[in-house]
Tab-separated table of N, CA and C in Angstrom:
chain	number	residue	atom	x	y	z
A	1	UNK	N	4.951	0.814	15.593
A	1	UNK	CA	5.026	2.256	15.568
A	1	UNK	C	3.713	2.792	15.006
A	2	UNK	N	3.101	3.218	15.549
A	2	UNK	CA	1.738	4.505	15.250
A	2	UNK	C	2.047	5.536	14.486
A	3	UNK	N	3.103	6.183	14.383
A	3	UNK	CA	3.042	7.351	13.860
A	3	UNK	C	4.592	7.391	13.166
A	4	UNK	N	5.015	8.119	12.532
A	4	UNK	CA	6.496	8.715	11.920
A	4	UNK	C	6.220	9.794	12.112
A	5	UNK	N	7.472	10.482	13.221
A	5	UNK	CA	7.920	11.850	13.299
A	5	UNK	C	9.016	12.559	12.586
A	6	UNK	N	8.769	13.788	12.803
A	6	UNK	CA	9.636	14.992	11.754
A	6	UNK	C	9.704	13.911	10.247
A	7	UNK	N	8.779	14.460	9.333
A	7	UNK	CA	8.571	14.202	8.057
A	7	UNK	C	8.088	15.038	7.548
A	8	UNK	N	8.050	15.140	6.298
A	8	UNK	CA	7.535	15.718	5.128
A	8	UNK	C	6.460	15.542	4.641
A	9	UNK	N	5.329	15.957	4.494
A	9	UNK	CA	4.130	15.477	3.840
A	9	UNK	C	3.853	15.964	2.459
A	10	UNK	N	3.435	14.962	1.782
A	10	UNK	CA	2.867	15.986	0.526
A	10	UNK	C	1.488	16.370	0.687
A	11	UNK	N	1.211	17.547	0.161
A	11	UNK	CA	-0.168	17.676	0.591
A	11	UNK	C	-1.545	17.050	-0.224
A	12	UNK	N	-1.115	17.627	-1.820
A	12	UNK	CA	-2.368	16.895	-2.579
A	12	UNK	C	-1.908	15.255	-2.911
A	13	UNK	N	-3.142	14.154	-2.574
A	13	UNK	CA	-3.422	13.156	-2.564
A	13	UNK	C	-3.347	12.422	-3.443
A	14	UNK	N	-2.826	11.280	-3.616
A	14	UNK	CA	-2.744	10.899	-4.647
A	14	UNK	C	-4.160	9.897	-4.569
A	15	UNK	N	-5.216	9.792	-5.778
A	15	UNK	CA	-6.475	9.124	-5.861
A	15	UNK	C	-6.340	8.734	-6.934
A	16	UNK	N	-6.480	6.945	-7.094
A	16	UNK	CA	-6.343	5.600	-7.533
A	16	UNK	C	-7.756	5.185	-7.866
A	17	UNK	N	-8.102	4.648	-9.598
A	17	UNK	CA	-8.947	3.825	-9.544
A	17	UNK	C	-10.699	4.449	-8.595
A	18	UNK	N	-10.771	5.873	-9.669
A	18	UNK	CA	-12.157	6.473	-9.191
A	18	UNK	C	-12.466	6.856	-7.506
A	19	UNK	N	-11.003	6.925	-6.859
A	19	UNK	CA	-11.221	7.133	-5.597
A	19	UNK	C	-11.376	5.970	-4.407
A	20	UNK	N	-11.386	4.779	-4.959
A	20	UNK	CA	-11.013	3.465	-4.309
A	20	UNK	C	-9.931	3.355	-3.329
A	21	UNK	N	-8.439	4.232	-3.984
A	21	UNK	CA	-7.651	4.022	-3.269
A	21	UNK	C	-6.638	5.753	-3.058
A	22	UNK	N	-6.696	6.075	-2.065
A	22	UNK	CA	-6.276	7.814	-1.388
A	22	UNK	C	-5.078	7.227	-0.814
A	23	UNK	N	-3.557	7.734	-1.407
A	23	UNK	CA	-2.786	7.967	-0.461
A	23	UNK	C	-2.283	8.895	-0.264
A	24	UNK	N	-1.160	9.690	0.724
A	24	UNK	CA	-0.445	10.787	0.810
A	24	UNK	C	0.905	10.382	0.701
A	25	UNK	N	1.784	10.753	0.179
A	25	UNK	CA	3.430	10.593	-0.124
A	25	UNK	C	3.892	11.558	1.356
A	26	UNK	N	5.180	10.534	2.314
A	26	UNK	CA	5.568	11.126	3.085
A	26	UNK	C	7.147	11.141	2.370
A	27	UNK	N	7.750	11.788	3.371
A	27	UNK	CA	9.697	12.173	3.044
A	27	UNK	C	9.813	11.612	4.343
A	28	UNK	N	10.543	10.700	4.334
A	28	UNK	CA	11.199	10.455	5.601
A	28	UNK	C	12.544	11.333	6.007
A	29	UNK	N	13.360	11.428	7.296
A	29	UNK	CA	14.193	12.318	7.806
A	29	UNK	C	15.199	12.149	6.842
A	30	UNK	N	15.578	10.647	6.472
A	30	UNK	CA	16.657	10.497	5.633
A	30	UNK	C	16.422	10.139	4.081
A	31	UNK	N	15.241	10.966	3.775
A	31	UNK	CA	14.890	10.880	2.427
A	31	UNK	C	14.286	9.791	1.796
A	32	UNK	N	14.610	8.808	2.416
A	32	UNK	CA	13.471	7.832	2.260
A	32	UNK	C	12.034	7.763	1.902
A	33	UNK	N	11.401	7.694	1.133
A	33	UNK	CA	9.573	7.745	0.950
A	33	UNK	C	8.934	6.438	1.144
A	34	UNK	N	7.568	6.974	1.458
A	34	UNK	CA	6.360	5.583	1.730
A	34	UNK	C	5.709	6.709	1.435
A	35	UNK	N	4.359	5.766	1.422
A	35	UNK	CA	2.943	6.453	1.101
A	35	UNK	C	2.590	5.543	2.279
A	36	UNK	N	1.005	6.546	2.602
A	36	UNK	CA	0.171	6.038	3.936
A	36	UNK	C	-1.448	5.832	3.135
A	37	UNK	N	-1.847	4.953	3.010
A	37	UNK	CA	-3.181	5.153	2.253
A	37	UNK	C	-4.276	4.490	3.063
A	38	UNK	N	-5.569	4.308	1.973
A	38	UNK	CA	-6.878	3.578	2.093
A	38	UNK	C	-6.977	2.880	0.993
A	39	UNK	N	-7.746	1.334	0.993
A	39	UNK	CA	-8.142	0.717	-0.163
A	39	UNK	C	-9.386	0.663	-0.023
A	40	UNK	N	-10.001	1.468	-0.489
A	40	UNK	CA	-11.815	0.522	-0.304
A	40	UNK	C	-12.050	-0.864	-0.940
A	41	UNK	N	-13.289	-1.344	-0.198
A	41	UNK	CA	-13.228	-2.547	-1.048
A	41	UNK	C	-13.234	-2.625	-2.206
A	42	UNK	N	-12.882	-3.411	-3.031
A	42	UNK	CA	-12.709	-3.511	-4.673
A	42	UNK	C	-11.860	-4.530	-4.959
A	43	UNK	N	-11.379	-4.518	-5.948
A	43	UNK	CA	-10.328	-5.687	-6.779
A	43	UNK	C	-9.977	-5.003	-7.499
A	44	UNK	N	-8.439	-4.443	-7.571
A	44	UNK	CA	-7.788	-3.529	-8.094
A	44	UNK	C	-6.438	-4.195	-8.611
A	45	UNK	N	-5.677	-3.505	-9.964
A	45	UNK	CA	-4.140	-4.517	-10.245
A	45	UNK	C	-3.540	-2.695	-9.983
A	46	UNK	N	-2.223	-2.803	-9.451
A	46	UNK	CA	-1.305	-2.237	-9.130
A	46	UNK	C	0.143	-2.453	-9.431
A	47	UNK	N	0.673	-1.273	-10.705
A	47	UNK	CA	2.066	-1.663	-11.401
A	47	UNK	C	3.105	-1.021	-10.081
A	48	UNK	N	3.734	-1.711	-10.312
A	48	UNK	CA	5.301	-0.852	-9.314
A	48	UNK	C	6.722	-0.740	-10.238
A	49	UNK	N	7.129	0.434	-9.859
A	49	UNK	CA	8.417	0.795	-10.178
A	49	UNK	C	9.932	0.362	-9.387
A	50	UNK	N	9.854	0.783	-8.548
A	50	UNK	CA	10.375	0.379	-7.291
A	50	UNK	C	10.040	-0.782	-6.630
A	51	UNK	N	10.863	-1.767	-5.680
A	51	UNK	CA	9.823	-2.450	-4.780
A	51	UNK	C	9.582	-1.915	-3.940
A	52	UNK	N	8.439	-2.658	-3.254
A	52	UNK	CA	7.510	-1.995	-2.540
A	52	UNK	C	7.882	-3.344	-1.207
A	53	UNK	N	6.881	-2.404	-0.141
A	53	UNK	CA	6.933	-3.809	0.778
A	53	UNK	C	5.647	-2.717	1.719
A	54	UNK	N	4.461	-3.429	1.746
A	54	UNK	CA	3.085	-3.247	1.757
A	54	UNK	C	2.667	-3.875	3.285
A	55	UNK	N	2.657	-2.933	4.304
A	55	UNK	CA	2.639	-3.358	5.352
A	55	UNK	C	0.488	-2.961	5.746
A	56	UNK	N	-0.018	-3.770	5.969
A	56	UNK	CA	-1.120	-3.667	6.483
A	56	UNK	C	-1.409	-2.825	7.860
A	57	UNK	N	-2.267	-2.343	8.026
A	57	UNK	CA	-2.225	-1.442	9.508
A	57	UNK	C	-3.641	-2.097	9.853
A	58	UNK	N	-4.768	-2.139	8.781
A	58	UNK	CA	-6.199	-2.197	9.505
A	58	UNK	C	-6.653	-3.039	7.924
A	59	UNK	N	-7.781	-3.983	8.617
A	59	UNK	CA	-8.805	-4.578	7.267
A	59	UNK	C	-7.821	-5.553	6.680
A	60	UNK	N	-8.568	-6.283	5.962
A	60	UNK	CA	-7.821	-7.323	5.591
A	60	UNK	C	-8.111	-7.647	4.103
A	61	UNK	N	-7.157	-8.432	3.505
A	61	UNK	CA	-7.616	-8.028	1.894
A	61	UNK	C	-6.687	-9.260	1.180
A	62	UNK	N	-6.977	-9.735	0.114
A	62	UNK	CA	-5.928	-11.129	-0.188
A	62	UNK	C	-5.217	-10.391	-1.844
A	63	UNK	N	-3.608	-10.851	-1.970
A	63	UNK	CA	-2.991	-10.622	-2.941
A	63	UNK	C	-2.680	-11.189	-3.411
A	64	UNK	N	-2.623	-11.154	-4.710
A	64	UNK	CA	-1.858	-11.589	-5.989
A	64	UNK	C	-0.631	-11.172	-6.682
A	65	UNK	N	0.421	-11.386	-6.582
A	65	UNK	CA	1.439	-10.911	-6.882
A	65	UNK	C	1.602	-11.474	-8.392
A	66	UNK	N	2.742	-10.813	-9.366
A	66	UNK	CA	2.601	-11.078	-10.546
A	66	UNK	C	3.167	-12.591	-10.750
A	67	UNK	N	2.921	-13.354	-11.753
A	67	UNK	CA	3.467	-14.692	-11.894
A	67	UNK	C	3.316	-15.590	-11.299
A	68	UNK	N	2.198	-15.425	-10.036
A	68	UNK	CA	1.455	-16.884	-9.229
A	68	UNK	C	0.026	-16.999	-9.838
A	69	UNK	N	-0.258	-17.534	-8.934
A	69	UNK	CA	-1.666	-18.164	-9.735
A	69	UNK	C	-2.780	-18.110	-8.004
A	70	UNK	N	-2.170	-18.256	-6.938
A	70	UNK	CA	-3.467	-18.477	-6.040
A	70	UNK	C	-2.764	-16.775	-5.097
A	71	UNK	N	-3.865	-16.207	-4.534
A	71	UNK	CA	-3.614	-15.357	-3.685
A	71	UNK	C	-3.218	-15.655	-2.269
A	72	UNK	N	-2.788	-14.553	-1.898
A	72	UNK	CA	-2.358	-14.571	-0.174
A	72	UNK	C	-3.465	-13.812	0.707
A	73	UNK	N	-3.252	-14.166	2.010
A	73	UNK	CA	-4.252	-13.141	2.639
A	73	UNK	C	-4.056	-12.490	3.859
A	74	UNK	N	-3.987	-11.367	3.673
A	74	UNK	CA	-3.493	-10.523	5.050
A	74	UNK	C	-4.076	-9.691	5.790
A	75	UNK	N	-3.277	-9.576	6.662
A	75	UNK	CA	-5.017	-8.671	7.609
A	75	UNK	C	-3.779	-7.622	8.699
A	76	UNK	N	-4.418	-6.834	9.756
A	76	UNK	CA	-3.120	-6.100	10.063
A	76	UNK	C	-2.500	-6.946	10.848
A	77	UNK	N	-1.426	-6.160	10.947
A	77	UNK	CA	-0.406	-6.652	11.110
A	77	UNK	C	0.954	-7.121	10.483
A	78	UNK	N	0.053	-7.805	9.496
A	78	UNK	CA	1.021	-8.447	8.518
A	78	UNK	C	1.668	-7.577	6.877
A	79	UNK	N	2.549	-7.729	6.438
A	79	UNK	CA	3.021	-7.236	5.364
A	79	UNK	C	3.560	-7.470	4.211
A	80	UNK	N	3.508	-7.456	3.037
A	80	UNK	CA	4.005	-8.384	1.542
A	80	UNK	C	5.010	-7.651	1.067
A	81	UNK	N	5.881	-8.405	0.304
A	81	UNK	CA	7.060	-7.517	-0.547
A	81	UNK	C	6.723	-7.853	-1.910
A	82	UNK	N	6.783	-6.652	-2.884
A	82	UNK	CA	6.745	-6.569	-4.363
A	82	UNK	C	7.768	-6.607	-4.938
A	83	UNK	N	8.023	-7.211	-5.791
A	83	UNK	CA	9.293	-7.189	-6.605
A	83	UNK	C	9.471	-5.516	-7.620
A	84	UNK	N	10.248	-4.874	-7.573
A	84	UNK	CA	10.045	-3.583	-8.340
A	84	UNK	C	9.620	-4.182	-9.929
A	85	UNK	N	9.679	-2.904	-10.781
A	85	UNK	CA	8.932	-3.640	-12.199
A	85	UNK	C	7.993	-4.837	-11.980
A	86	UNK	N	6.968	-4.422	-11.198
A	86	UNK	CA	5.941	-6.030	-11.232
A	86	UNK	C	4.569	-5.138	-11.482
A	87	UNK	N	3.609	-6.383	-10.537
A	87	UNK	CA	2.467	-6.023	-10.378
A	87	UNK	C	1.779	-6.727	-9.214
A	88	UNK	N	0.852	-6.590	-8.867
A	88	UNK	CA	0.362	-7.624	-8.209
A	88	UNK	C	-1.368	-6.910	-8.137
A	89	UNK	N	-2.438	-8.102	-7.755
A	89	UNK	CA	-3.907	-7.191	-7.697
A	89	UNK	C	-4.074	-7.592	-6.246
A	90	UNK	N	-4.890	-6.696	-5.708
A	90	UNK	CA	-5.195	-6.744	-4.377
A	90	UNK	C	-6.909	-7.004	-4.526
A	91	UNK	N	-7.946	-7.456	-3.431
A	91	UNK	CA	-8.697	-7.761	-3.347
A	91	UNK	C	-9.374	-7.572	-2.160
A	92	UNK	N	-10.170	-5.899	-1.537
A	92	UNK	CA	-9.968	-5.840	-0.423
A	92	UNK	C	-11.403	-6.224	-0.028
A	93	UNK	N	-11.816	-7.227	0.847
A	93	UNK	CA	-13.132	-7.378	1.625
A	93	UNK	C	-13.574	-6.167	2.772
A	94	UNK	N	-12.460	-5.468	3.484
A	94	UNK	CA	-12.815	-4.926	4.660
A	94	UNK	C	-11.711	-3.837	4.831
A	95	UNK	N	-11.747	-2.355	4.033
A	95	UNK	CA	-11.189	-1.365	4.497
A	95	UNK	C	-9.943	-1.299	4.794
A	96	UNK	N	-8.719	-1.510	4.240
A	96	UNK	CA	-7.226	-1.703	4.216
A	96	UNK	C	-6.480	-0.136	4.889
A	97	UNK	N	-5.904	0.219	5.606
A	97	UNK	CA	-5.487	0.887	5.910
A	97	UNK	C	-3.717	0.712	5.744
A	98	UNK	N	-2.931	1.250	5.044
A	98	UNK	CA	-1.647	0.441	4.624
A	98	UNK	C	-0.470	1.884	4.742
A	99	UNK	N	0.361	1.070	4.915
A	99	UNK	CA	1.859	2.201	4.944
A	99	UNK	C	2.501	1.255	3.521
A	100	UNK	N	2.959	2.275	2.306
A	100	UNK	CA	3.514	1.153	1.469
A	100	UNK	C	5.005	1.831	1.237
A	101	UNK	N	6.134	1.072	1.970
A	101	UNK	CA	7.925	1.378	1.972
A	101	UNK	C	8.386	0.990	0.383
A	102	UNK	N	8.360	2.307	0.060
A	102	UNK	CA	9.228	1.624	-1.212
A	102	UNK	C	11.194	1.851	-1.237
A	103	UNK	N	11.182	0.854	-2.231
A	103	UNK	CA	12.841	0.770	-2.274
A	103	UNK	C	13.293	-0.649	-1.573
């Protein structure tokens, strides 16, 4: 899917880590939320409340989730699940373009 129709947008952006990482908070039809973002390259740690499940769209970037020791590496297409209350650091080489589903 390319796009999500009839949603909600928020308008001001949420900006991560000096502007590294821009997302926008959507409402889904049935109330549901994701954010749609950018990672620039960097090496960034990221707490979660919720889980998350971090679907890649573009660029590729390797993760660390909390309590392992070697990273993963994903590129689009592919997508990771966070445990809520965690963390994990991301590590992006090449421009991440990401939808992140929480809950």
């Amino acid at each position: 899917m390319s796009q999500f129709d009839n949603v909600s947008v928020v308008k001001e952006a949420n900006v991560y880590f000096d502007g590294k990482c821009v997302s926008h908070g959507i409402i889904m039809p049935d109330g549901s939320r994701k954010s749609v973002g950018v990672i620039l390259p960097a090496k960034l740690l990221f707490s979660t409340g919720a889980p998350e499940v971090m679907e890649i769209l573009a660029g590729e970037c390797k993760v660390t989730l909390a309590g392992e020791t070697s990273a993963s590496s994903y590129k689009a297409g592919d997508s990771f699940k966070v445990p809520g209350e965690s963390s994990f650091q991301i590590e992006v080489s090449d421009t991440v373009h990401y939808v992140c589903h929480f809950g």
